[in-house]
Amino acid sequence: MVRSPCNKICTMDFETGFCEGCFRTIEEIGNWSRYSDEEREDLFLKIRIRKEEIFFNKKHSK
């Protein structure tokens, strides 16, 4: 079973639409328990890409 990416930092960033702690959308958070392990693994890949894009954009927007 794939564990949740939740790290108890539950604040939504309304600019990006992602939780500031786990980088999931509200829909992804709500549907987590219904996802298969394959869907959860796919979401972890999306989360990794989101983090990289957000950090890259912040770094280059200064």
Short mmCIF file of N, CA and C in Angstrom, two decimals:
data_model
loop_
_atom_site.label_atom_id
_atom_site.label_comp_id
_atom_site.label_asym_id
_atom_site.label_seq_id
_atom_site.Cartn_x
_atom_site.Cartn_y
_atom_site.Cartn_z
N MET A 1 0.84 -1.18 0.00
CA MET A 1 0.00 0.00 0.00
C MET A 1 0.89 1.25 0.00
N VAL A 2 0.52 2.20 -0.81
CA VAL A 2 1.27 3.44 -0.93
C VAL A 2 0.76 4.41 0.12
N ARG A 3 1.69 4.93 0.94
CA ARG A 3 1.28 5.82 2.02
C ARG A 3 0.94 7.21 1.49
N SER A 4 0.19 7.94 2.27
CA SER A 4 -0.23 9.29 1.91
C SER A 4 0.96 10.25 1.93
N PRO A 5 0.99 11.20 1.02
CA PRO A 5 2.04 12.21 1.04
C PRO A 5 1.79 13.32 2.07
N CYS A 6 0.69 13.23 2.80
CA CYS A 6 0.35 14.26 3.79
C CYS A 6 1.46 14.36 4.84
N ASN A 7 1.86 15.59 5.15
CA ASN A 7 2.87 15.83 6.17
C ASN A 7 2.37 16.79 7.24
N LYS A 8 1.05 16.90 7.34
CA LYS A 8 0.37 17.69 8.38
C LYS A 8 0.59 19.20 8.25
N ILE A 9 0.98 19.66 7.05
CA ILE A 9 1.04 21.08 6.76
C ILE A 9 -0.11 21.34 5.79
N CYS A 10 -1.29 21.54 6.33
CA CYS A 10 -2.51 21.55 5.52
C CYS A 10 -3.00 22.98 5.30
N THR A 11 -2.35 23.64 4.35
CA THR A 11 -2.71 25.00 3.97
C THR A 11 -2.76 25.06 2.46
N MET A 12 -3.89 25.47 1.92
CA MET A 12 -4.01 25.55 0.47
C MET A 12 -3.43 26.85 -0.05
N ASP A 13 -2.67 26.74 -1.11
CA ASP A 13 -2.14 27.90 -1.83
C ASP A 13 -3.13 28.16 -2.96
N PHE A 14 -3.91 29.21 -2.83
CA PHE A 14 -4.96 29.46 -3.80
C PHE A 14 -4.42 29.95 -5.14
N GLU A 15 -3.17 30.38 -5.17
CA GLU A 15 -2.55 30.77 -6.43
C GLU A 15 -2.24 29.54 -7.28
N THR A 16 -1.69 28.50 -6.65
CA THR A 16 -1.34 27.28 -7.39
C THR A 16 -2.47 26.25 -7.37
N GLY A 17 -3.31 26.29 -6.35
CA GLY A 17 -4.36 25.29 -6.20
C GLY A 17 -3.89 24.04 -5.49
N PHE A 18 -2.66 24.07 -4.96
CA PHE A 18 -2.08 22.91 -4.28
C PHE A 18 -1.94 23.17 -2.79
N CYS A 19 -2.00 22.08 -2.01
CA CYS A 19 -1.69 22.15 -0.59
C CYS A 19 -0.21 22.51 -0.47
N GLU A 20 0.11 23.41 0.43
CA GLU A 20 1.51 23.82 0.61
C GLU A 20 2.36 22.73 1.24
N GLY A 21 1.74 21.75 1.88
CA GLY A 21 2.48 20.67 2.51
C GLY A 21 2.72 19.49 1.59
N CYS A 22 1.67 19.02 0.92
CA CYS A 22 1.81 17.79 0.14
C CYS A 22 1.69 18.00 -1.37
N PHE A 23 1.37 19.22 -1.80
CA PHE A 23 1.29 19.58 -3.21
C PHE A 23 0.20 18.83 -3.96
N ARG A 24 -0.87 18.44 -3.23
CA ARG A 24 -2.04 17.84 -3.89
C ARG A 24 -3.14 18.88 -3.99
N THR A 25 -4.07 18.65 -4.91
CA THR A 25 -5.26 19.48 -5.00
C THR A 25 -6.28 18.99 -3.97
N ILE A 26 -7.30 19.80 -3.73
CA ILE A 26 -8.38 19.38 -2.82
C ILE A 26 -9.00 18.07 -3.31
N GLU A 27 -9.22 17.96 -4.62
CA GLU A 27 -9.81 16.74 -5.18
C GLU A 27 -8.92 15.52 -4.94
N GLU A 28 -7.62 15.69 -5.14
CA GLU A 28 -6.69 14.58 -4.93
C GLU A 28 -6.64 14.16 -3.47
N ILE A 29 -6.69 15.13 -2.58
CA ILE A 29 -6.71 14.81 -1.15
C ILE A 29 -7.97 14.03 -0.80
N GLY A 30 -9.11 14.52 -1.29
CA GLY A 30 -10.39 13.88 -0.99
C GLY A 30 -10.52 12.49 -1.59
N ASN A 31 -9.89 12.27 -2.71
CA ASN A 31 -10.01 10.98 -3.41
C ASN A 31 -8.91 9.98 -3.06
N TRP A 32 -7.95 10.39 -2.25
CA TRP A 32 -6.79 9.54 -1.96
C TRP A 32 -7.18 8.12 -1.55
N SER A 33 -8.13 8.00 -0.65
CA SER A 33 -8.49 6.67 -0.14
C SER A 33 -9.15 5.79 -1.21
N ARG A 34 -9.64 6.39 -2.28
CA ARG A 34 -10.27 5.63 -3.36
C ARG A 34 -9.29 5.26 -4.48
N TYR A 35 -8.12 5.87 -4.49
CA TYR A 35 -7.14 5.60 -5.54
C TYR A 35 -6.51 4.22 -5.37
N SER A 36 -6.20 3.59 -6.48
CA SER A 36 -5.44 2.34 -6.45
C SER A 36 -3.98 2.68 -6.16
N ASP A 37 -3.19 1.66 -5.84
CA ASP A 37 -1.76 1.90 -5.62
C ASP A 37 -1.10 2.50 -6.86
N GLU A 38 -1.52 2.06 -8.03
CA GLU A 38 -0.95 2.59 -9.28
C GLU A 38 -1.30 4.08 -9.42
N GLU A 39 -2.53 4.45 -9.13
CA GLU A 39 -2.93 5.86 -9.20
C GLU A 39 -2.17 6.70 -8.17
N ARG A 40 -1.95 6.14 -7.00
CA ARG A 40 -1.20 6.84 -5.96
C ARG A 40 0.26 7.05 -6.39
N GLU A 41 0.86 6.04 -6.99
CA GLU A 41 2.23 6.17 -7.47
C GLU A 41 2.32 7.21 -8.58
N ASP A 42 1.32 7.22 -9.47
CA ASP A 42 1.28 8.24 -10.52
C ASP A 42 1.18 9.64 -9.93
N LEU A 43 0.38 9.77 -8.88
CA LEU A 43 0.22 11.07 -8.23
C LEU A 43 1.53 11.50 -7.58
N PHE A 44 2.29 10.59 -6.99
CA PHE A 44 3.58 10.94 -6.41
C PHE A 44 4.52 11.51 -7.49
N LEU A 45 4.47 10.97 -8.69
CA LEU A 45 5.28 11.51 -9.78
C LEU A 45 4.81 12.93 -10.12
N LYS A 46 3.50 13.14 -10.20
CA LYS A 46 2.96 14.48 -10.47
C LYS A 46 3.38 15.46 -9.38
N ILE A 47 3.35 15.00 -8.14
CA ILE A 47 3.74 15.86 -7.01
C ILE A 47 5.21 16.27 -7.15
N ARG A 48 6.06 15.34 -7.48
CA ARG A 48 7.49 15.64 -7.65
C ARG A 48 7.68 16.69 -8.74
N ILE A 49 6.98 16.55 -9.85
CA ILE A 49 7.07 17.51 -10.95
C ILE A 49 6.55 18.88 -10.50
N ARG A 50 5.43 18.90 -9.79
CA ARG A 50 4.87 20.16 -9.29
C ARG A 50 5.86 20.89 -8.40
N LYS A 51 6.46 20.16 -7.48
CA LYS A 51 7.43 20.77 -6.56
C LYS A 51 8.58 21.40 -7.35
N GLU A 52 9.12 20.65 -8.30
CA GLU A 52 10.23 21.15 -9.09
C GLU A 52 9.84 22.41 -9.85
N GLU A 53 8.64 22.40 -10.46
CA GLU A 53 8.18 23.57 -11.22
C GLU A 53 7.97 24.78 -10.32
N ILE A 54 7.38 24.56 -9.16
CA ILE A 54 7.12 25.66 -8.24
C ILE A 54 8.42 26.25 -7.72
N PHE A 55 9.36 25.39 -7.31
CA PHE A 55 10.63 25.89 -6.79
C PHE A 55 11.45 26.57 -7.89
N PHE A 56 11.39 26.03 -9.11
CA PHE A 56 12.09 26.64 -10.23
C PHE A 56 11.52 28.03 -10.51
N ASN A 57 10.20 28.13 -10.55
CA ASN A 57 9.56 29.42 -10.83
C ASN A 57 9.85 30.44 -9.74
N LYS A 58 9.85 30.01 -8.49
CA LYS A 58 10.16 30.95 -7.39
C LYS A 58 11.61 31.42 -7.49
N LYS A 59 12.50 30.50 -7.81
CA LYS A 59 13.93 30.82 -7.90
C LYS A 59 14.19 31.82 -9.03
N HIS A 60 13.48 31.67 -10.13
CA HIS A 60 13.73 32.48 -11.31
C HIS A 60 12.83 33.71 -11.42
N SER A 61 11.97 33.91 -10.45
CA SER A 61 11.09 35.09 -10.49
C SER A 61 11.65 36.24 -9.66
N LYS A 62 12.80 36.03 -9.05
CA LYS A 62 13.41 37.06 -8.19
C LYS A 62 14.23 38.03 -9.00
#
